[in-house]
Short mmCIF file of C-alpha atoms in Angstrom, two decimals:
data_model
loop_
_atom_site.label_atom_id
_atom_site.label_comp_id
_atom_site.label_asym_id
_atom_site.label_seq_id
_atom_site.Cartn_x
_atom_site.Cartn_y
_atom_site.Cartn_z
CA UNK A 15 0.64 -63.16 223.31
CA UNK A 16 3.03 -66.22 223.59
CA UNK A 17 3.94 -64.51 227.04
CA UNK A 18 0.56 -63.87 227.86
CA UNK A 19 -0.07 -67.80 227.35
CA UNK A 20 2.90 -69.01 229.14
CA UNK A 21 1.92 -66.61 232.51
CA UNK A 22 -1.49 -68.28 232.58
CA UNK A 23 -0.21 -71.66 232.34
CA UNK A 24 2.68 -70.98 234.63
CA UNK A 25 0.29 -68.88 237.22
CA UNK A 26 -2.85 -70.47 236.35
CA UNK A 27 -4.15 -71.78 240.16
CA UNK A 28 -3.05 -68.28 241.53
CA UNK A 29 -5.06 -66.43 239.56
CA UNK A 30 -8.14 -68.58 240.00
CA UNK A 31 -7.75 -68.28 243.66
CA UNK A 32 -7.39 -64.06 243.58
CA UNK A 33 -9.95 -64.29 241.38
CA UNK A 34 -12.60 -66.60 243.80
CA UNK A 35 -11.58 -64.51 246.81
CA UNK A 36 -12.85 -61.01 245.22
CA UNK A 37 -15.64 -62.63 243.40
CA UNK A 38 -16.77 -63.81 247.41
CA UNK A 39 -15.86 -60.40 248.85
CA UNK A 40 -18.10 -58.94 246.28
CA UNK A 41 -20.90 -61.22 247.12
CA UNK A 42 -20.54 -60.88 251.48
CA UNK A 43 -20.37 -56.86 250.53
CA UNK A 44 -23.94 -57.50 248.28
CA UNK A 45 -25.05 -59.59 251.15
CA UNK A 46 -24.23 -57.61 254.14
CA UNK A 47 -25.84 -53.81 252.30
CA UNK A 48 -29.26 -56.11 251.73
CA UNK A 49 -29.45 -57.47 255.39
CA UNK A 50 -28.74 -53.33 256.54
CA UNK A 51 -31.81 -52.84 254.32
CA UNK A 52 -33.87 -55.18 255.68
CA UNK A 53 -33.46 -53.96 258.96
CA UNK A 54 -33.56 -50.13 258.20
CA UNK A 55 -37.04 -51.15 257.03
CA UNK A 56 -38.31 -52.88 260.03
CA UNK A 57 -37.50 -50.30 262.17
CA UNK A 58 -40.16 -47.39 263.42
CA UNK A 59 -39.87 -44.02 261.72
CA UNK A 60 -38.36 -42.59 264.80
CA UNK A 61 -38.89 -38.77 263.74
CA UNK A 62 -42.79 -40.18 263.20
CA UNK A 63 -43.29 -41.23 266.40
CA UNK A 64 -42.44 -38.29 268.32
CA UNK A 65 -45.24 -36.69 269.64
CA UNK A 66 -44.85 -32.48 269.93
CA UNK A 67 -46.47 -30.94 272.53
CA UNK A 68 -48.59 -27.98 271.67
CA UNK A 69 -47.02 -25.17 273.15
CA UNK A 70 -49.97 -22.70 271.77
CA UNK A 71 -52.20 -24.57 274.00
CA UNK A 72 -51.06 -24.64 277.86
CA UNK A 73 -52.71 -26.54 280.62
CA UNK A 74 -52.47 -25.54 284.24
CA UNK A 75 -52.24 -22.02 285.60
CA UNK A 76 -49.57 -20.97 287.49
CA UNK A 77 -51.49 -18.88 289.84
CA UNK A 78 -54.62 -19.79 290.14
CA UNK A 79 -58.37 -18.96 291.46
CA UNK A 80 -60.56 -21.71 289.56
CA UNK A 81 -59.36 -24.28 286.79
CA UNK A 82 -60.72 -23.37 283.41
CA UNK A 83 -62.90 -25.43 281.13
CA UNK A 84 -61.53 -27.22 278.51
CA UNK A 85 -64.11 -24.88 276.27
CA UNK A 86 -62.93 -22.28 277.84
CA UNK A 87 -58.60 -23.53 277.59
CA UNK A 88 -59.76 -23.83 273.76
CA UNK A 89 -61.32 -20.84 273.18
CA UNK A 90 -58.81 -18.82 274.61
CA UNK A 91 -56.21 -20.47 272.62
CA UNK A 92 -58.13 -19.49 269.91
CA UNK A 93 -58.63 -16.35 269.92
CA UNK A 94 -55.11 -15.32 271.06
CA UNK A 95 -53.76 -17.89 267.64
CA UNK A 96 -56.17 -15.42 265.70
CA UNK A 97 -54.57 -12.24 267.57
CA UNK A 98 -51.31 -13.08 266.19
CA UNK A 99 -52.46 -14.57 262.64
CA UNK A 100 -53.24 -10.95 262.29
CA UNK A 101 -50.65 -9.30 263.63
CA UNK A 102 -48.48 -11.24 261.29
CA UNK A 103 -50.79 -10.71 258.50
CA UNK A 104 -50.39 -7.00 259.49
CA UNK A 105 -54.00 -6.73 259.34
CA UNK A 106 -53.66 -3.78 261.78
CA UNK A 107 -57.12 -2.77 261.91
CA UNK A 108 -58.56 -6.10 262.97
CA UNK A 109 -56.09 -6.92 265.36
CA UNK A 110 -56.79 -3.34 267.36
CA UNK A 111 -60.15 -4.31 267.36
CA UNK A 112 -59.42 -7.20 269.70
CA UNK A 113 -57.96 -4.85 272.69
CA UNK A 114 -59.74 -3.86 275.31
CA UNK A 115 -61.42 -0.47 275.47
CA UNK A 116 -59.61 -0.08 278.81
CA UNK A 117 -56.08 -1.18 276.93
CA UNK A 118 -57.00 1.32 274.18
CA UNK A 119 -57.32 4.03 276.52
CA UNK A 120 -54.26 2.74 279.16
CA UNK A 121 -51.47 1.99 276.15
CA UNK A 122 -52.61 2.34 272.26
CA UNK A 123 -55.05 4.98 272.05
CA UNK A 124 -54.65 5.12 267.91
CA UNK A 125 -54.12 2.66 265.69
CA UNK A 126 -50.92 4.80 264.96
CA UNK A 127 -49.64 3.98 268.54
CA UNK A 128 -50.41 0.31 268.32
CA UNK A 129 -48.59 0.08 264.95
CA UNK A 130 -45.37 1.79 265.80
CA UNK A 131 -45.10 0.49 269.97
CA UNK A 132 -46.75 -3.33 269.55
CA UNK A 133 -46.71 -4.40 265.65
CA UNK A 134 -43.50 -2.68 264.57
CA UNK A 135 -40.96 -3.78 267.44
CA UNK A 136 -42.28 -7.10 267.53
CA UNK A 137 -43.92 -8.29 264.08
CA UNK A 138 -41.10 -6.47 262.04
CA UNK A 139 -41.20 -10.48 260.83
CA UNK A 140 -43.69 -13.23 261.13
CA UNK A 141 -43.63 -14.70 264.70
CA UNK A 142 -44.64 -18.47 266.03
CA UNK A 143 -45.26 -18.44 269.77
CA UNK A 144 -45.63 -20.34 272.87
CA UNK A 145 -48.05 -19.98 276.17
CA UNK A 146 -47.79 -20.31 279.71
CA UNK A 147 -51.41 -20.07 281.43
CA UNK A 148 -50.30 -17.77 284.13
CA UNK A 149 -53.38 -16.82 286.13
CA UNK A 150 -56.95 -17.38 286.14
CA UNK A 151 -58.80 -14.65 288.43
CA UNK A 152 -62.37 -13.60 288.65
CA UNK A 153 -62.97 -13.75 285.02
CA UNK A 154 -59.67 -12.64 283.73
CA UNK A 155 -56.89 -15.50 282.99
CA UNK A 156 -53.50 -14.07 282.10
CA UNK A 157 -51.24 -15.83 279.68
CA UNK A 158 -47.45 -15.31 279.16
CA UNK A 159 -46.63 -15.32 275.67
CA UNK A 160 -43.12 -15.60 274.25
CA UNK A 161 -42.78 -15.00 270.32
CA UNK A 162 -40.01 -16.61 268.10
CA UNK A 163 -38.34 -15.40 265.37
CA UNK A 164 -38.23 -18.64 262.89
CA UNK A 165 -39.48 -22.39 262.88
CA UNK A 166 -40.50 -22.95 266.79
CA UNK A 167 -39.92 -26.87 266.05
CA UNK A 168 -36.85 -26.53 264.10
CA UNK A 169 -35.03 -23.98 266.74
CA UNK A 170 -36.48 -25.10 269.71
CA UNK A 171 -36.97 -21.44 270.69
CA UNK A 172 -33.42 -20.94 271.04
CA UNK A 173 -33.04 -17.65 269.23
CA UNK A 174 -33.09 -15.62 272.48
CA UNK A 175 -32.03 -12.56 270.70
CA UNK A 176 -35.19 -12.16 268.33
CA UNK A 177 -37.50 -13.17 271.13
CA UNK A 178 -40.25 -10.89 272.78
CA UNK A 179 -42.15 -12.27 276.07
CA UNK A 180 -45.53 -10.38 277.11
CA UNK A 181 -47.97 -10.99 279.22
CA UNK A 182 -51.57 -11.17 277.30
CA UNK A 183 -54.86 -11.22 279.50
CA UNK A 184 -58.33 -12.25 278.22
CA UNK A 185 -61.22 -10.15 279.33
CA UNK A 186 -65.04 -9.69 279.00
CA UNK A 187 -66.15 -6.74 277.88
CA UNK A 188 -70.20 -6.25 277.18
CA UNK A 189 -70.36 -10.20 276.66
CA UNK A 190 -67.03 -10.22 274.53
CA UNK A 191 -63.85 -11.48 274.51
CA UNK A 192 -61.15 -9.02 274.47
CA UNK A 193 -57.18 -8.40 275.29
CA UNK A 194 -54.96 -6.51 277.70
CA UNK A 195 -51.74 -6.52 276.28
CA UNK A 196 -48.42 -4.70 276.97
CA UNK A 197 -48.31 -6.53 280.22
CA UNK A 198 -51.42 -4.99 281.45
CA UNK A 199 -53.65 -6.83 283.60
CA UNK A 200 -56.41 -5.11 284.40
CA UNK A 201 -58.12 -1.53 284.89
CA UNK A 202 -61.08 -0.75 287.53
CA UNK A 203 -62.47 2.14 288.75
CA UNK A 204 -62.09 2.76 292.41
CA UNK A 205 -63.59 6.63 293.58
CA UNK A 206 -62.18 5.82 296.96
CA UNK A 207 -61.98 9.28 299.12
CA UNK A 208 -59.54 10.00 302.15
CA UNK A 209 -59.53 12.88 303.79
CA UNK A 210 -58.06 14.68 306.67
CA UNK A 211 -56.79 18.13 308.07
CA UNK A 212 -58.67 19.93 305.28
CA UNK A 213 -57.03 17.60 302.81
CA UNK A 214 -59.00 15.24 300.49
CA UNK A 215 -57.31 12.46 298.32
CA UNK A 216 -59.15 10.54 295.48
CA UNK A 217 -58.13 7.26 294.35
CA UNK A 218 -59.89 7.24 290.99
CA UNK A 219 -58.66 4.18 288.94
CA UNK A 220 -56.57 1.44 289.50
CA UNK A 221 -54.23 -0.31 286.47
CA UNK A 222 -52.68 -3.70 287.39
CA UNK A 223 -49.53 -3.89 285.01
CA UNK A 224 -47.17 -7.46 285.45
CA UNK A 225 -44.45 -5.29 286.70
CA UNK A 226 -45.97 -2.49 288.56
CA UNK A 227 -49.58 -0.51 289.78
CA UNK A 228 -50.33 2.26 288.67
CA UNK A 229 -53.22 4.51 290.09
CA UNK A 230 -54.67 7.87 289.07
CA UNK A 231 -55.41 10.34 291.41
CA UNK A 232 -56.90 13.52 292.68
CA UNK A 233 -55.86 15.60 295.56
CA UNK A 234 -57.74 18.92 296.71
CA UNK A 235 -56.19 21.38 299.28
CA UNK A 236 -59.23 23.19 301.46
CA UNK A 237 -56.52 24.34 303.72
CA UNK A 238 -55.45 28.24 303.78
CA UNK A 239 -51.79 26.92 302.92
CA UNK A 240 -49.75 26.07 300.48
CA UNK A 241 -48.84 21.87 300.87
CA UNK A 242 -46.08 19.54 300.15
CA UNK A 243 -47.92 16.17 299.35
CA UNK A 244 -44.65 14.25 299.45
CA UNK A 245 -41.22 15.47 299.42
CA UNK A 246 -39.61 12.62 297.28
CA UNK A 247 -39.54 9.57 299.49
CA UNK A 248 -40.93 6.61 298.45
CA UNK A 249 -41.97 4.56 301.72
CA UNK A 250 -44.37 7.53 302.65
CA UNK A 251 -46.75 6.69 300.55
CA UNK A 252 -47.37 2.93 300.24
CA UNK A 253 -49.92 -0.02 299.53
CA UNK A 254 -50.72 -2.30 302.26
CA UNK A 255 -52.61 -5.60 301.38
CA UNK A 256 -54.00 -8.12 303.41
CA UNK A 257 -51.43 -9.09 305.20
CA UNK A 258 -49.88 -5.72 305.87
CA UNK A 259 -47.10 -6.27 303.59
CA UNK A 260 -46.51 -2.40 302.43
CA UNK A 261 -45.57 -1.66 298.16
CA UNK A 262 -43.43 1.29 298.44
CA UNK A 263 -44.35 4.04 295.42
CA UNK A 264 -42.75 5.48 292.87
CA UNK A 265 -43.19 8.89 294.00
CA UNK A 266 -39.34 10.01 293.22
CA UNK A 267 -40.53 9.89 289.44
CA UNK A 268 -42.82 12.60 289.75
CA UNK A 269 -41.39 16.89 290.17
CA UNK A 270 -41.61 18.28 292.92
CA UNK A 271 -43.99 20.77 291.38
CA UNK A 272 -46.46 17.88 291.02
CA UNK A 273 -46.30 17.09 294.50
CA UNK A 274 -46.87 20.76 295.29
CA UNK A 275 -50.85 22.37 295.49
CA UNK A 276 -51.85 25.82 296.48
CA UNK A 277 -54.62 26.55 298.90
CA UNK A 278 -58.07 26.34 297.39
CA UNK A 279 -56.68 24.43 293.94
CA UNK A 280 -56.50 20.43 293.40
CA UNK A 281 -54.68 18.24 291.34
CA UNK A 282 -54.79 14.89 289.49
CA UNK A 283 -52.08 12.65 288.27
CA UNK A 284 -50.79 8.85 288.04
CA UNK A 285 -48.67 7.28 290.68
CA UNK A 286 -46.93 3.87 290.33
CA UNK A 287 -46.34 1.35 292.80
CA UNK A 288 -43.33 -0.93 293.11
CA UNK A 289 -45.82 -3.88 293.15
CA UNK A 290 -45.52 -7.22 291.02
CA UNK A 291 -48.55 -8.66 289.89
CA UNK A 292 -49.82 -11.31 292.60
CA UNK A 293 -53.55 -12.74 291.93
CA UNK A 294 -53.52 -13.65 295.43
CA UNK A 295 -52.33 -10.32 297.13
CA UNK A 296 -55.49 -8.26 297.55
CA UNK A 297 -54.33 -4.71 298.73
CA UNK A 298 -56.58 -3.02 300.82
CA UNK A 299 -55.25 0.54 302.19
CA UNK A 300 -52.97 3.28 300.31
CA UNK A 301 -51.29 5.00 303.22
CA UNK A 302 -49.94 8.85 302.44
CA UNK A 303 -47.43 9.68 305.06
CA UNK A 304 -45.69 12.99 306.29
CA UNK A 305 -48.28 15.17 304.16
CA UNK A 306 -46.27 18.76 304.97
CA UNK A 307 -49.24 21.18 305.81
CA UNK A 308 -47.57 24.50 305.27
CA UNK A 309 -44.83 24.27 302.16
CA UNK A 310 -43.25 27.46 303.29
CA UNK A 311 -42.86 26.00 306.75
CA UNK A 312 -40.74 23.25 305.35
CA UNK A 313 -38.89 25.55 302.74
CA UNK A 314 -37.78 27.66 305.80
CA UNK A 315 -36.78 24.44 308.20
CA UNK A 316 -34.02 23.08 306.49
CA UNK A 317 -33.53 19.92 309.33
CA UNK A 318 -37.35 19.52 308.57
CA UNK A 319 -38.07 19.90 312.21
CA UNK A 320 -41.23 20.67 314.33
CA UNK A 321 -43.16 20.94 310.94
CA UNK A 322 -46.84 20.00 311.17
CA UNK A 323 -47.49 16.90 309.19
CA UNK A 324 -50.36 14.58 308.68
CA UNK A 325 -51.21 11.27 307.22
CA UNK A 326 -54.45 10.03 304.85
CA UNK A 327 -55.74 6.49 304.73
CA UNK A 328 -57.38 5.41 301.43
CA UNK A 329 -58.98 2.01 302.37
CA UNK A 330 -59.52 0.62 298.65
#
């Protein structure tokens, strides 16, 4: 104690001065956090004051014919938000019942095909989404739909593996709204008729896919022979729009068997075009090229020489 005494006495000014000088460090430290405070307070709520854009509700077309409404920008919104809410809500049923009879019939003609090709490989989890108004034609407008796997604000949409982009288009059918989906457009029916050299071609229907035409048809052989409608090459039978720009098919898909029809007998199947969708690109011919009148001719001829040939215009 007597030590303890004889420190203080012999120390006593230096240890009021350490003392003083971390009593005022203490008190700037107290000051300084309060005046941070103050101005944390004053300032905006940054994350408040950003405004997020509504990607479920897009504004101008890329391709366009007419601008839309803004009852009509809404409505479509709405009904495509109420698609997905049940497609999420795997309320199968419902959600069919918004396609198109023409869809229906083109890519989901059972509920059991919609659930296992649309809802399965795409709604295996709940999905946000955003749209792109893509076109606006005649009465259809086309959106372009990319769903998200997660929290669209929190991701930002980067999650490029889980994400699925189709192409959705909104259609009247008797008075109601309904959907192409799959990246189907539209569907019309044509009954266009070319005919020539005793052979008559029916374009019967007409599906406009994003990626690719597709039209059905019928071909009937009143010739005595047996014919070889194509033997494989694309650029013989084409689409020609407008502008003559030609859309080569994709004939090479079909067998040869297909492509082959005895005298008196027709045929009917689908052939696809290498066309993109263009709302703007009206095609107005299919051309069928090198149409080998006598099969047997060209079976014989293998440099394909001096064989008779003809060619059918469709104008569509």
């Amino acid at each position: 104690m007597r030590r303890l005494l004889k420190y203080w006495q012999n120390n006593k000014q230096k240890i009021l001065i350490t003392i003083g000088v971390i009593v005022f460090v203490f008190i700037c430290i107290q000051v300084a956090n309060e005046i941070v405070k103050q101005q944390t307070a004053n300032q905006p709520n940054i994350q408040n004051t950003i405004t997020a854009q509504d990607v479920t509700k897009p504004e101008e077309p890329i391709i366009t014919e007419k601008p839309l409404k803004e009852t009509e920008k809404e409505e479509n919104a709405q009904f495509i938000a109420n698609f997905v809410k049940l497609c999420n809500e795997k309320k199968i049923e419902e959600a069919y019942g918004l396609l198109s009879d023409a869809c229906k019939e083109e890519l989901y003609r059972d509920i059991g095909t919609f659930t296992n090709n649309y809802i399965n490989s795409i709604f295996s989890s709940a999905k946000e989404y955003s749209l792109e108004l893509w076109s606006t034609f005649d009465d259809d407008t086309t959106y372009r739909i990319t769903y998200y796997e997660g929290n669209l604000l929190q991701t930002g949409g980067n999650t490029s593996g889980s994400n699925f982009v189709d192409y959705i288009t909104i259609v009247e059918e008797n008075n109601i709204l309904k959907l192409n989906i799959g990246k189907m457009i539209s569907k019309e029916t044509k009954n266009q008729i070319g005919e020539n050299q005793g052979i008559q071609v029916t374009v019967q229907t007409r599906s406009v896919y994003m990626d690719y035409e597709i039209y059905r048809i019928t071909v009937k052989n009143n010739t005595n022979n047996t014919i070889l409608l194509n033997d494989g090459t694309a650029s013989d039978i084409v689409l020609i729009d407008e502008k003559d720009n030609e859309y080569s098919s994709l004939v090479y898909e079909l067998p040869m068997s297909s492509l082959t029809l005895e005298a008196g007998y027709q045929k009917s199947f689908n052939l696809k075009f290498n066309k993109m969708y263009n709302a703007s690109s009206q095609i107005r011919n299919m051309e069928i090229r090198n149409i080998y009148l006598n099969k047997a001719q060209y079976d014989a001829n293998q440099n394909q020489e001096d064989i008779e040939t003809t060619t059918i215009q469709i104008k569509l």
